[in-house]
Amino acid sequence: MAFKSILTILTDPAAAASQLEGAVALARREDAHLDVLCIGVDRTQTGYYYAGATAILTQEAYNQAKEEASAAEAAVRARLEREDIRWAVDTAVAQIGALGGPVAMLARFSDLVVLGKPYGKSGGSAAEAILEAALFEGHAPVLVLPEGFSGAEFGNRIVLAWNQSDEALIAARAALPLLKAAKEVDITIIDPPAHGPERSDPGGMLSQYLARHGVHAEVSVLAKTLPRTSEVILRHTRDENADLVVMGAYGHSRFREAILGGATRNMLEMAEVPVFMAH
C-alpha cells in the first residue's frame, strides 16, 4: 500500500515550519493528499482557582486557544496556496489531556502521520501527547522528523531495527512503501537471544518476507557495546550512512519509558535522521 493520505499536526506553525515543509515535500514525492490539523491547546487546569474563577478562566483559555488555532490555520493556508499538491486544513481546540480525540479522528484514516521531534526546542508536553495519540489511539505509523529537516530526500539507506517484537513487525509492514523504494535496507539486530525462535538464523524470516516484496535487505547482528540499545542503533545508522530508521514504538509501557527511559524515548531524543515508527 502506498502512502496516499498523509497527516501532519501543528500547534505553532512558526516552531513547526520545517515539519510542515517536510510533510509537503513527502506528499509531493508520494503523490499523496496532505491533511493539516491546527490545534489550539487549552492549558487550563481546573481545580486550582478560587470559587467562581474557574468558569471565567476556562472561557478565556478556550478563547485564546481558539484564536491560536485560527491564526495557525491562516498561516498554513497562506503557505499551501502556492503548492501544487492536494491539501486540506482543519482546526481543533483541546486540553492536553484530551488531544487524543481530534488527533485520533484524523490519524485513523491516514496512511502516515508526519510530526516533529517531541523533545527539544520545538517539543513539549503537547507534542508528546500528539505523538502518543497518533500511535496508540489513531493506530497510525508516524514519521518523526529531526529539527531543521524539511526535505524529501531520505529513505535511500534504511536501518530497520529488529527484535522479533510485534511492534517491530508492525513497523516493518507499515514501512513497506519506503522499504521497497530504498536502495539498501539493513535489518539490524542487537544481541539476539541465544534461545529465541530465530536463534539459528536471526532476521532470516523477515529478510525472506521483505525479499518477496522486492526489498533488497541485508542482516547485521551487533553486540550491545553501548549502555543503551538506541545508542547502538544510532551509531550503526551513522556508520552505514543511513538516512532513515524504522522501528517499533513503545515495547514497554509509556509510563515506564517516561520514568525510566527506553529505546523509543531515547531514539526520539537523539535521532539525527527521520524515524519511522509504529505500535
PDB file of C-alpha atoms in Angstrom:
ATOM      1  CA  MET A   1       0.000   0.000   0.000  1.00  0.00           C
ATOM      2  CA  ALA A   2       1.325   3.434  -0.900  1.00  0.00           C
ATOM      3  CA  PHE A   3       1.079   6.499   1.305  1.00  0.00           C
ATOM      4  CA  LYS A   4      -1.836   8.344  -0.283  1.00  0.00           C
ATOM      5  CA  SER A   5      -3.183  10.127   2.779  1.00  0.00           C
ATOM      6  CA  ILE A   6      -0.628  12.000   4.905  1.00  0.00           C
ATOM      7  CA  LEU A   7      -1.446  13.938   8.061  1.00  0.00           C
ATOM      8  CA  THR A   8       0.610  16.499   9.948  1.00  0.00           C
ATOM      9  CA  ILE A   9      -0.445  18.218  13.168  1.00  0.00           C
ATOM     10  CA  LEU A  10       0.659  21.673  14.296  1.00  0.00           C
ATOM     11  CA  THR A  11       0.179  23.752  17.418  1.00  0.00           C
ATOM     12  CA  ASP A  12       2.634  26.515  16.468  1.00  0.00           C
ATOM     13  CA  PRO A  13       3.294  26.950  12.720  1.00  0.00           C
ATOM     14  CA  ALA A  14       6.390  29.073  13.336  1.00  0.00           C
ATOM     15  CA  ALA A  15       8.035  26.446  15.552  1.00  0.00           C
ATOM     16  CA  ALA A  16       6.906  23.631  13.233  1.00  0.00           C
ATOM     17  CA  ALA A  17       7.885  25.283   9.946  1.00  0.00           C
ATOM     18  CA  SER A  18      10.360  22.553   8.987  1.00  0.00           C
ATOM     19  CA  GLN A  19       7.801  19.880   9.921  1.00  0.00           C
ATOM     20  CA  LEU A  20       5.265  21.400   7.520  1.00  0.00           C
ATOM     21  CA  GLU A  21       7.875  21.715   4.761  1.00  0.00           C
ATOM     22  CA  GLY A  22       8.838  18.079   5.241  1.00  0.00           C
ATOM     23  CA  ALA A  23       5.202  16.973   5.066  1.00  0.00           C
ATOM     24  CA  VAL A  24       4.664  18.994   1.874  1.00  0.00           C
ATOM     25  CA  ALA A  25       7.776  17.517   0.281  1.00  0.00           C
ATOM     26  CA  LEU A  26       6.732  13.983   1.229  1.00  0.00           C
ATOM     27  CA  ALA A  27       3.180  14.497  -0.093  1.00  0.00           C
ATOM     28  CA  ARG A  28       4.614  15.656  -3.420  1.00  0.00           C
ATOM     29  CA  ARG A  29       7.043  12.745  -3.545  1.00  0.00           C
ATOM     30  CA  GLU A  30       4.289  10.184  -2.802  1.00  0.00           C
ATOM     31  CA  ASP A  31       1.624  11.965  -4.887  1.00  0.00           C
ATOM     32  CA  ALA A  32      -0.467  11.988  -1.712  1.00  0.00           C
ATOM     33  CA  HIS A  33      -3.161  14.182  -0.195  1.00  0.00           C
ATOM     34  CA  LEU A  34      -1.898  16.232   2.753  1.00  0.00           C
ATOM     35  CA  ASP A  35      -4.182  16.975   5.703  1.00  0.00           C
ATOM     36  CA  VAL A  36      -3.018  19.599   8.208  1.00  0.00           C
ATOM     37  CA  LEU A  37      -4.634  19.785  11.629  1.00  0.00           C
ATOM     38  CA  CYS A  38      -4.018  23.025  13.542  1.00  0.00           C
ATOM     39  CA  ILE A  39      -4.708  22.552  17.240  1.00  0.00           C
ATOM     40  CA  GLY A  40      -5.160  25.305  19.777  1.00  0.00           C
ATOM     41  CA  VAL A  41      -4.081  23.864  23.121  1.00  0.00           C
ATOM     42  CA  ASP A  42      -6.171  24.907  26.120  1.00  0.00           C
ATOM     43  CA  ARG A  43      -3.767  24.642  29.050  1.00  0.00           C
ATOM     44  CA  THR A  44      -6.340  25.364  31.748  1.00  0.00           C
ATOM     45  CA  GLN A  45      -6.038  23.163  34.827  1.00  0.00           C
ATOM     46  CA  THR A  46      -9.363  23.314  36.599  1.00  0.00           C
ATOM     47  CA  GLY A  47      -9.456  22.894  40.333  1.00  0.00           C
ATOM     48  CA  TYR A  48      -6.580  25.239  41.146  1.00  0.00           C
ATOM     49  CA  TYR A  49      -8.539  28.510  41.381  1.00  0.00           C
ATOM     50  CA  TYR A  50     -10.790  30.130  43.976  1.00  0.00           C
ATOM     51  CA  ALA A  51     -14.510  29.518  43.791  1.00  0.00           C
ATOM     52  CA  GLY A  52     -16.183  31.255  40.875  1.00  0.00           C
ATOM     53  CA  ALA A  53     -12.958  31.894  38.957  1.00  0.00           C
ATOM     54  CA  THR A  54     -12.819  28.561  37.133  1.00  0.00           C
ATOM     55  CA  ALA A  55     -15.570  29.282  34.595  1.00  0.00           C
ATOM     56  CA  ILE A  56     -14.135  32.692  33.694  1.00  0.00           C
ATOM     57  CA  LEU A  57     -10.568  31.420  33.289  1.00  0.00           C
ATOM     58  CA  THR A  58     -11.724  28.372  31.383  1.00  0.00           C
ATOM     59  CA  GLN A  59     -13.608  30.524  28.874  1.00  0.00           C
ATOM     60  CA  GLU A  60     -10.650  32.889  28.468  1.00  0.00           C
ATOM     61  CA  ALA A  61      -8.246  29.976  27.935  1.00  0.00           C
ATOM     62  CA  TYR A  62     -10.613  28.418  25.404  1.00  0.00           C
ATOM     63  CA  ASN A  63     -10.949  31.684  23.502  1.00  0.00           C
ATOM     64  CA  GLN A  64      -7.181  32.112  23.398  1.00  0.00           C
ATOM     65  CA  ALA A  65      -6.682  28.549  22.182  1.00  0.00           C
ATOM     66  CA  LYS A  66      -9.329  29.088  19.505  1.00  0.00           C
ATOM     67  CA  GLU A  67      -7.578  32.253  18.326  1.00  0.00           C
ATOM     68  CA  GLU A  68      -4.251  30.394  18.181  1.00  0.00           C
ATOM     69  CA  ALA A  69      -5.826  27.624  16.101  1.00  0.00           C
ATOM     70  CA  SER A  70      -7.363  30.152  13.709  1.00  0.00           C
ATOM     71  CA  ALA A  71      -4.065  32.024  13.362  1.00  0.00           C
ATOM     72  CA  ALA A  72      -2.252  28.760  12.669  1.00  0.00           C
ATOM     73  CA  GLU A  73      -4.844  27.825  10.045  1.00  0.00           C
ATOM     74  CA  ALA A  74      -4.408  31.167   8.285  1.00  0.00           C
ATOM     75  CA  ALA A  75      -0.613  30.790   8.261  1.00  0.00           C
ATOM     76  CA  VAL A  76      -0.825  27.243   6.898  1.00  0.00           C
ATOM     77  CA  ARG A  77      -3.310  28.192   4.183  1.00  0.00           C
ATOM     78  CA  ALA A  78      -1.091  31.081   3.102  1.00  0.00           C
ATOM     79  CA  ARG A  79       1.828  28.647   2.850  1.00  0.00           C
ATOM     80  CA  LEU A  80      -0.029  25.892   0.976  1.00  0.00           C
ATOM     81  CA  GLU A  81      -1.921  28.063  -1.501  1.00  0.00           C
ATOM     82  CA  ARG A  82       1.147  28.263  -3.712  1.00  0.00           C
ATOM     83  CA  GLU A  83       1.646  24.495  -3.746  1.00  0.00           C
ATOM     84  CA  ASP A  84       0.524  22.118  -6.467  1.00  0.00           C
ATOM     85  CA  ILE A  85      -0.262  19.224  -4.109  1.00  0.00           C
ATOM     86  CA  ARG A  86      -3.714  18.230  -2.859  1.00  0.00           C
ATOM     87  CA  TRP A  87      -4.296  19.519   0.663  1.00  0.00           C
ATOM     88  CA  ALA A  88      -6.842  20.442   3.311  1.00  0.00           C
ATOM     89  CA  VAL A  89      -6.612  22.283   6.627  1.00  0.00           C
ATOM     90  CA  ASP A  90      -8.759  21.823   9.713  1.00  0.00           C
ATOM     91  CA  THR A  91      -8.709  23.216  13.257  1.00  0.00           C
ATOM     92  CA  ALA A  92      -9.486  21.931  16.726  1.00  0.00           C
ATOM     93  CA  VAL A  93      -9.263  23.132  20.322  1.00  0.00           C
ATOM     94  CA  ALA A  94      -8.466  20.706  23.126  1.00  0.00           C
ATOM     95  CA  GLN A  95      -6.835  20.475  26.514  1.00  0.00           C
ATOM     96  CA  ILE A  96      -3.598  18.482  26.640  1.00  0.00           C
ATOM     97  CA  GLY A  97      -5.345  15.584  28.317  1.00  0.00           C
ATOM     98  CA  ALA A  98      -7.963  15.465  25.560  1.00  0.00           C
ATOM     99  CA  LEU A  99      -5.731  15.795  22.486  1.00  0.00           C
ATOM    100  CA  GLY A 100      -6.336  12.173  21.640  1.00  0.00           C
ATOM    101  CA  GLY A 101      -9.821  12.877  20.312  1.00  0.00           C
ATOM    102  CA  PRO A 102      -9.119  15.218  17.373  1.00  0.00           C
ATOM    103  CA  VAL A 103      -5.741  13.599  16.647  1.00  0.00           C
ATOM    104  CA  ALA A 104      -7.076  10.045  16.539  1.00  0.00           C
ATOM    105  CA  MET A 105     -10.077  11.014  14.416  1.00  0.00           C
ATOM    106  CA  LEU A 106      -7.834  12.021  11.508  1.00  0.00           C
ATOM    107  CA  ALA A 107      -4.907   9.673  12.201  1.00  0.00           C
ATOM    108  CA  ARG A 108      -7.151   6.600  11.962  1.00  0.00           C
ATOM    109  CA  PHE A 109      -7.867   7.430   8.330  1.00  0.00           C
ATOM    110  CA  SER A 110      -4.315   8.410   7.361  1.00  0.00           C
ATOM    111  CA  ASP A 111      -1.606   6.211   5.914  1.00  0.00           C
ATOM    112  CA  LEU A 112       1.110   8.188   7.684  1.00  0.00           C
ATOM    113  CA  VAL A 113       1.382  10.945  10.294  1.00  0.00           C
ATOM    114  CA  VAL A 114       4.335  13.333   9.970  1.00  0.00           C
ATOM    115  CA  LEU A 115       5.472  15.046  13.176  1.00  0.00           C
ATOM    116  CA  GLY A 116       8.455  16.899  14.551  1.00  0.00           C
ATOM    117  CA  LYS A 117      10.548  15.598  17.440  1.00  0.00           C
ATOM    118  CA  PRO A 118       8.536  15.836  20.671  1.00  0.00           C
ATOM    119  CA  TYR A 119      11.670  16.705  22.629  1.00  0.00           C
ATOM    120  CA  GLY A 120      13.936  19.703  22.117  1.00  0.00           C
ATOM    121  CA  LYS A 121      13.334  23.318  21.162  1.00  0.00           C
ATOM    122  CA  SER A 122      10.074  22.737  19.295  1.00  0.00           C
ATOM    123  CA  GLY A 123       8.795  19.955  21.570  1.00  0.00           C
ATOM    124  CA  GLY A 124       6.831  19.959  24.783  1.00  0.00           C
ATOM    125  CA  SER A 125       4.023  18.159  26.553  1.00  0.00           C
ATOM    126  CA  ALA A 126       1.552  18.834  23.726  1.00  0.00           C
ATOM    127  CA  ALA A 127       3.926  17.435  21.085  1.00  0.00           C
ATOM    128  CA  GLU A 128       4.477  14.303  23.132  1.00  0.00           C
ATOM    129  CA  ALA A 129       0.733  13.858  23.690  1.00  0.00           C
ATOM    130  CA  ILE A 130       0.053  14.261  19.952  1.00  0.00           C
ATOM    131  CA  LEU A 131       2.676  11.642  19.041  1.00  0.00           C
ATOM    132  CA  GLU A 132       1.285   9.118  21.504  1.00  0.00           C
ATOM    133  CA  ALA A 133      -2.307   9.817  20.432  1.00  0.00           C
ATOM    134  CA  ALA A 134      -1.425   9.151  16.785  1.00  0.00           C
ATOM    135  CA  LEU A 135       0.334   5.879  17.673  1.00  0.00           C
ATOM    136  CA  PHE A 136      -1.983   4.475  20.346  1.00  0.00           C
ATOM    137  CA  GLU A 137      -5.416   5.947  19.617  1.00  0.00           C
ATOM    138  CA  GLY A 138      -5.063   6.621  15.899  1.00  0.00           C
ATOM    139  CA  HIS A 139      -3.223   3.332  15.249  1.00  0.00           C
ATOM    140  CA  ALA A 140      -1.204   5.080  12.550  1.00  0.00           C
ATOM    141  CA  PRO A 141       2.503   4.883  11.711  1.00  0.00           C
ATOM    142  CA  VAL A 142       4.386   8.074  12.489  1.00  0.00           C
ATOM    143  CA  LEU A 143       7.345   9.626  10.721  1.00  0.00           C
ATOM    144  CA  VAL A 144       9.259  11.820  13.186  1.00  0.00           C
ATOM    145  CA  LEU A 145      11.441  14.461  11.553  1.00  0.00           C
ATOM    146  CA  PRO A 146      14.549  15.844  13.290  1.00  0.00           C
ATOM    147  CA  GLU A 147      14.851  19.551  13.962  1.00  0.00           C
ATOM    148  CA  GLY A 148      15.585  21.553  10.831  1.00  0.00           C
ATOM    149  CA  PHE A 149      14.706  18.711   8.434  1.00  0.00           C
ATOM    150  CA  SER A 150      12.430  19.826   5.600  1.00  0.00           C
ATOM    151  CA  GLY A 151      13.304  17.769   2.529  1.00  0.00           C
ATOM    152  CA  ALA A 152      12.003  14.668   0.805  1.00  0.00           C
ATOM    153  CA  GLU A 153      15.407  13.121   0.152  1.00  0.00           C
ATOM    154  CA  PHE A 154      15.506  10.333   2.689  1.00  0.00           C
ATOM    155  CA  GLY A 155      14.940   6.597   2.706  1.00  0.00           C
ATOM    156  CA  ASN A 156      17.709   5.609   0.291  1.00  0.00           C
ATOM    157  CA  ARG A 157      19.566   3.709   3.019  1.00  0.00           C
ATOM    158  CA  ILE A 158      17.351   2.407   5.805  1.00  0.00           C
ATOM    159  CA  VAL A 159      18.214   0.829   9.144  1.00  0.00           C
ATOM    160  CA  LEU A 160      15.354  -1.473  10.161  1.00  0.00           C
ATOM    161  CA  ALA A 161      15.632  -2.236  13.885  1.00  0.00           C
ATOM    162  CA  TRP A 162      14.501  -5.815  14.521  1.00  0.00           C
ATOM    163  CA  ASN A 163      13.964  -7.552  17.875  1.00  0.00           C
ATOM    164  CA  GLN A 164      11.243 -10.047  16.911  1.00  0.00           C
ATOM    165  CA  SER A 165       8.579  -7.999  18.723  1.00  0.00           C
ATOM    166  CA  ASP A 166       5.041  -7.344  17.492  1.00  0.00           C
ATOM    167  CA  GLU A 167       5.821  -3.621  17.366  1.00  0.00           C
ATOM    168  CA  ALA A 168       8.864  -4.161  15.133  1.00  0.00           C
ATOM    169  CA  LEU A 169       6.894  -6.384  12.756  1.00  0.00           C
ATOM    170  CA  ILE A 170       4.027  -3.885  12.541  1.00  0.00           C
ATOM    171  CA  ALA A 171       6.533  -1.107  11.792  1.00  0.00           C
ATOM    172  CA  ALA A 172       8.218  -3.181   9.064  1.00  0.00           C
ATOM    173  CA  ARG A 173       4.895  -3.903   7.381  1.00  0.00           C
ATOM    174  CA  ALA A 174       3.719  -0.301   7.635  1.00  0.00           C
ATOM    175  CA  ALA A 175       7.007   0.938   6.148  1.00  0.00           C
ATOM    176  CA  LEU A 176       6.877  -1.346   3.095  1.00  0.00           C
ATOM    177  CA  PRO A 177       6.422   1.523   0.596  1.00  0.00           C
ATOM    178  CA  LEU A 178       9.623   3.127   1.922  1.00  0.00           C
ATOM    179  CA  LEU A 179      11.489  -0.183   2.165  1.00  0.00           C
ATOM    180  CA  LYS A 180      10.599  -1.123  -1.420  1.00  0.00           C
ATOM    181  CA  ALA A 181      11.820   2.249  -2.703  1.00  0.00           C
ATOM    182  CA  ALA A 182      15.106   2.117  -0.770  1.00  0.00           C
ATOM    183  CA  LYS A 183      18.408   1.274  -2.379  1.00  0.00           C
ATOM    184  CA  GLU A 184      19.605  -0.569   0.721  1.00  0.00           C
ATOM    185  CA  VAL A 185      17.842  -1.906   3.802  1.00  0.00           C
ATOM    186  CA  ASP A 186      19.861  -3.088   6.782  1.00  0.00           C
ATOM    187  CA  ILE A 187      17.960  -5.359   9.199  1.00  0.00           C
ATOM    188  CA  THR A 188      19.749  -4.501  12.429  1.00  0.00           C
ATOM    189  CA  ILE A 189      19.638  -6.977  15.317  1.00  0.00           C
ATOM    190  CA  ILE A 190      21.317  -6.323  18.659  1.00  0.00           C
ATOM    191  CA  ASP A 191      22.248  -9.202  20.960  1.00  0.00           C
ATOM    192  CA  PRO A 192      19.663 -11.731  19.699  1.00  0.00           C
ATOM    193  CA  PRO A 193      18.598 -14.186  22.429  1.00  0.00           C
ATOM    194  CA  ALA A 194      20.561 -17.435  22.347  1.00  0.00           C
ATOM    195  CA  HIS A 195      17.396 -19.492  22.766  1.00  0.00           C
ATOM    196  CA  GLY A 196      14.949 -17.377  20.782  1.00  0.00           C
ATOM    197  CA  PRO A 197      12.851 -18.609  17.837  1.00  0.00           C
ATOM    198  CA  GLU A 198      15.353 -17.096  15.364  1.00  0.00           C
ATOM    199  CA  ARG A 199      18.486 -18.368  17.129  1.00  0.00           C
ATOM    200  CA  SER A 200      19.763 -20.277  14.098  1.00  0.00           C
ATOM    201  CA  ASP A 201      19.064 -17.516  11.565  1.00  0.00           C
ATOM    202  CA  PRO A 202      18.499 -14.079  13.148  1.00  0.00           C
ATOM    203  CA  GLY A 203      16.400 -11.921  10.858  1.00  0.00           C
ATOM    204  CA  GLY A 204      16.156 -14.657   8.242  1.00  0.00           C
ATOM    205  CA  MET A 205      12.370 -14.919   8.061  1.00  0.00           C
ATOM    206  CA  LEU A 206      11.951 -11.124   7.973  1.00  0.00           C
ATOM    207  CA  SER A 207      14.561 -10.894   5.207  1.00  0.00           C
ATOM    208  CA  GLN A 208      12.702 -13.539   3.218  1.00  0.00           C
ATOM    209  CA  TYR A 209       9.374 -11.768   3.750  1.00  0.00           C
ATOM    210  CA  LEU A 210      10.808  -8.451   2.555  1.00  0.00           C
ATOM    211  CA  ALA A 211      12.530 -10.079  -0.427  1.00  0.00           C
ATOM    212  CA  ARG A 212       9.165 -11.341  -1.657  1.00  0.00           C
ATOM    213  CA  HIS A 213       8.072  -7.716  -1.730  1.00  0.00           C
ATOM    214  CA  GLY A 214      11.101  -6.747  -3.785  1.00  0.00           C
ATOM    215  CA  VAL A 215      13.092  -5.278  -0.878  1.00  0.00           C
ATOM    216  CA  HIS A 216      16.866  -5.602  -1.073  1.00  0.00           C
ATOM    217  CA  ALA A 217      17.787  -6.319   2.557  1.00  0.00           C
ATOM    218  CA  GLU A 218      20.869  -7.449   4.431  1.00  0.00           C
ATOM    219  CA  VAL A 219      21.177  -8.501   8.078  1.00  0.00           C
ATOM    220  CA  SER A 220      23.573  -7.009  10.627  1.00  0.00           C
ATOM    221  CA  VAL A 221      23.887  -8.713  14.019  1.00  0.00           C
ATOM    222  CA  LEU A 222      25.518  -6.373  16.512  1.00  0.00           C
ATOM    223  CA  ALA A 223      26.717  -6.684  20.090  1.00  0.00           C
ATOM    224  CA  LYS A 224      25.358  -4.276  22.675  1.00  0.00           C
ATOM    225  CA  THR A 225      28.619  -2.442  23.232  1.00  0.00           C
ATOM    226  CA  LEU A 226      26.960   0.741  24.482  1.00  0.00           C
ATOM    227  CA  PRO A 227      24.701   1.174  27.530  1.00  0.00           C
ATOM    228  CA  ARG A 228      21.537   1.726  25.515  1.00  0.00           C
ATOM    229  CA  THR A 229      20.145  -0.195  22.562  1.00  0.00           C
ATOM    230  CA  SER A 230      19.153   3.098  20.939  1.00  0.00           C
ATOM    231  CA  GLU A 231      22.777   4.273  21.098  1.00  0.00           C
ATOM    232  CA  VAL A 232      23.925   1.161  19.222  1.00  0.00           C
ATOM    233  CA  ILE A 233      21.252   1.729  16.570  1.00  0.00           C
ATOM    234  CA  LEU A 234      22.208   5.394  16.163  1.00  0.00           C
ATOM    235  CA  ARG A 235      25.914   4.584  15.889  1.00  0.00           C
ATOM    236  CA  HIS A 236      25.150   1.917  13.292  1.00  0.00           C
ATOM    237  CA  THR A 237      22.972   4.423  11.425  1.00  0.00           C
ATOM    238  CA  ARG A 238      25.929   6.813  11.219  1.00  0.00           C
ATOM    239  CA  ASP A 239      28.356   4.022  10.267  1.00  0.00           C
ATOM    240  CA  GLU A 240      26.068   2.906   7.433  1.00  0.00           C
ATOM    241  CA  ASN A 241      25.368   6.494   6.360  1.00  0.00           C
ATOM    242  CA  ALA A 242      21.669   5.642   6.639  1.00  0.00           C
ATOM    243  CA  ASP A 243      19.068   8.382   6.282  1.00  0.00           C
ATOM    244  CA  LEU A 244      16.051   6.685   7.905  1.00  0.00           C
ATOM    245  CA  VAL A 245      15.421   4.421  10.896  1.00  0.00           C
ATOM    246  CA  VAL A 246      12.387   2.112  11.021  1.00  0.00           C
ATOM    247  CA  MET A 247      11.472   0.685  14.413  1.00  0.00           C
ATOM    248  CA  GLY A 248       8.636  -0.452  16.639  1.00  0.00           C
ATOM    249  CA  ALA A 249       7.483   2.064  19.234  1.00  0.00           C
ATOM    250  CA  TYR A 250       6.950   1.628  22.963  1.00  0.00           C
ATOM    251  CA  GLY A 251       7.621  -2.045  23.527  1.00  0.00           C
ATOM    252  CA  HIS A 252       7.294  -1.186  27.240  1.00  0.00           C
ATOM    253  CA  SER A 253       4.548   0.924  28.767  1.00  0.00           C
ATOM    254  CA  ARG A 254       4.606   4.660  28.078  1.00  0.00           C
ATOM    255  CA  PHE A 255       4.777   5.309  31.832  1.00  0.00           C
ATOM    256  CA  ARG A 256       7.857   3.136  32.217  1.00  0.00           C
ATOM    257  CA  GLU A 257       9.551   4.787  29.255  1.00  0.00           C
ATOM    258  CA  ALA A 258       8.730   8.256  30.576  1.00  0.00           C
ATOM    259  CA  ILE A 259      10.148   7.492  34.025  1.00  0.00           C
ATOM    260  CA  LEU A 260      12.976   5.044  33.322  1.00  0.00           C
ATOM    261  CA  GLY A 261      13.710   5.736  29.674  1.00  0.00           C
ATOM    262  CA  GLY A 262      13.562   3.294  26.794  1.00  0.00           C
ATOM    263  CA  ALA A 263      14.586   2.756  23.188  1.00  0.00           C
ATOM    264  CA  THR A 264      11.654   4.792  21.821  1.00  0.00           C
ATOM    265  CA  ARG A 265      12.160   7.824  24.045  1.00  0.00           C
ATOM    266  CA  ASN A 266      15.945   7.763  23.665  1.00  0.00           C
ATOM    267  CA  MET A 267      15.681   7.488  19.892  1.00  0.00           C
ATOM    268  CA  LEU A 268      13.268  10.416  19.722  1.00  0.00           C
ATOM    269  CA  GLU A 269      15.607  12.498  21.863  1.00  0.00           C
ATOM    270  CA  MET A 270      18.836  11.737  19.967  1.00  0.00           C
ATOM    271  CA  ALA A 271      17.881  10.885  16.373  1.00  0.00           C
ATOM    272  CA  GLU A 272      19.627  12.907  13.681  1.00  0.00           C
ATOM    273  CA  VAL A 273      17.667  11.334  10.791  1.00  0.00           C
ATOM    274  CA  PRO A 274      13.930  10.741  10.301  1.00  0.00           C
ATOM    275  CA  VAL A 275      12.483   7.897  12.386  1.00  0.00           C
ATOM    276  CA  PHE A 276       9.525   5.832  11.153  1.00  0.00           C
ATOM    277  CA  MET A 277       7.738   4.073  13.982  1.00  0.00           C
ATOM    278  CA  ALA A 278       4.552   2.143  14.651  1.00  0.00           C
ATOM    279  CA  HIS A 279       2.970   0.388  17.603  1.00  0.00           C
TER     280      HIS A 279
END
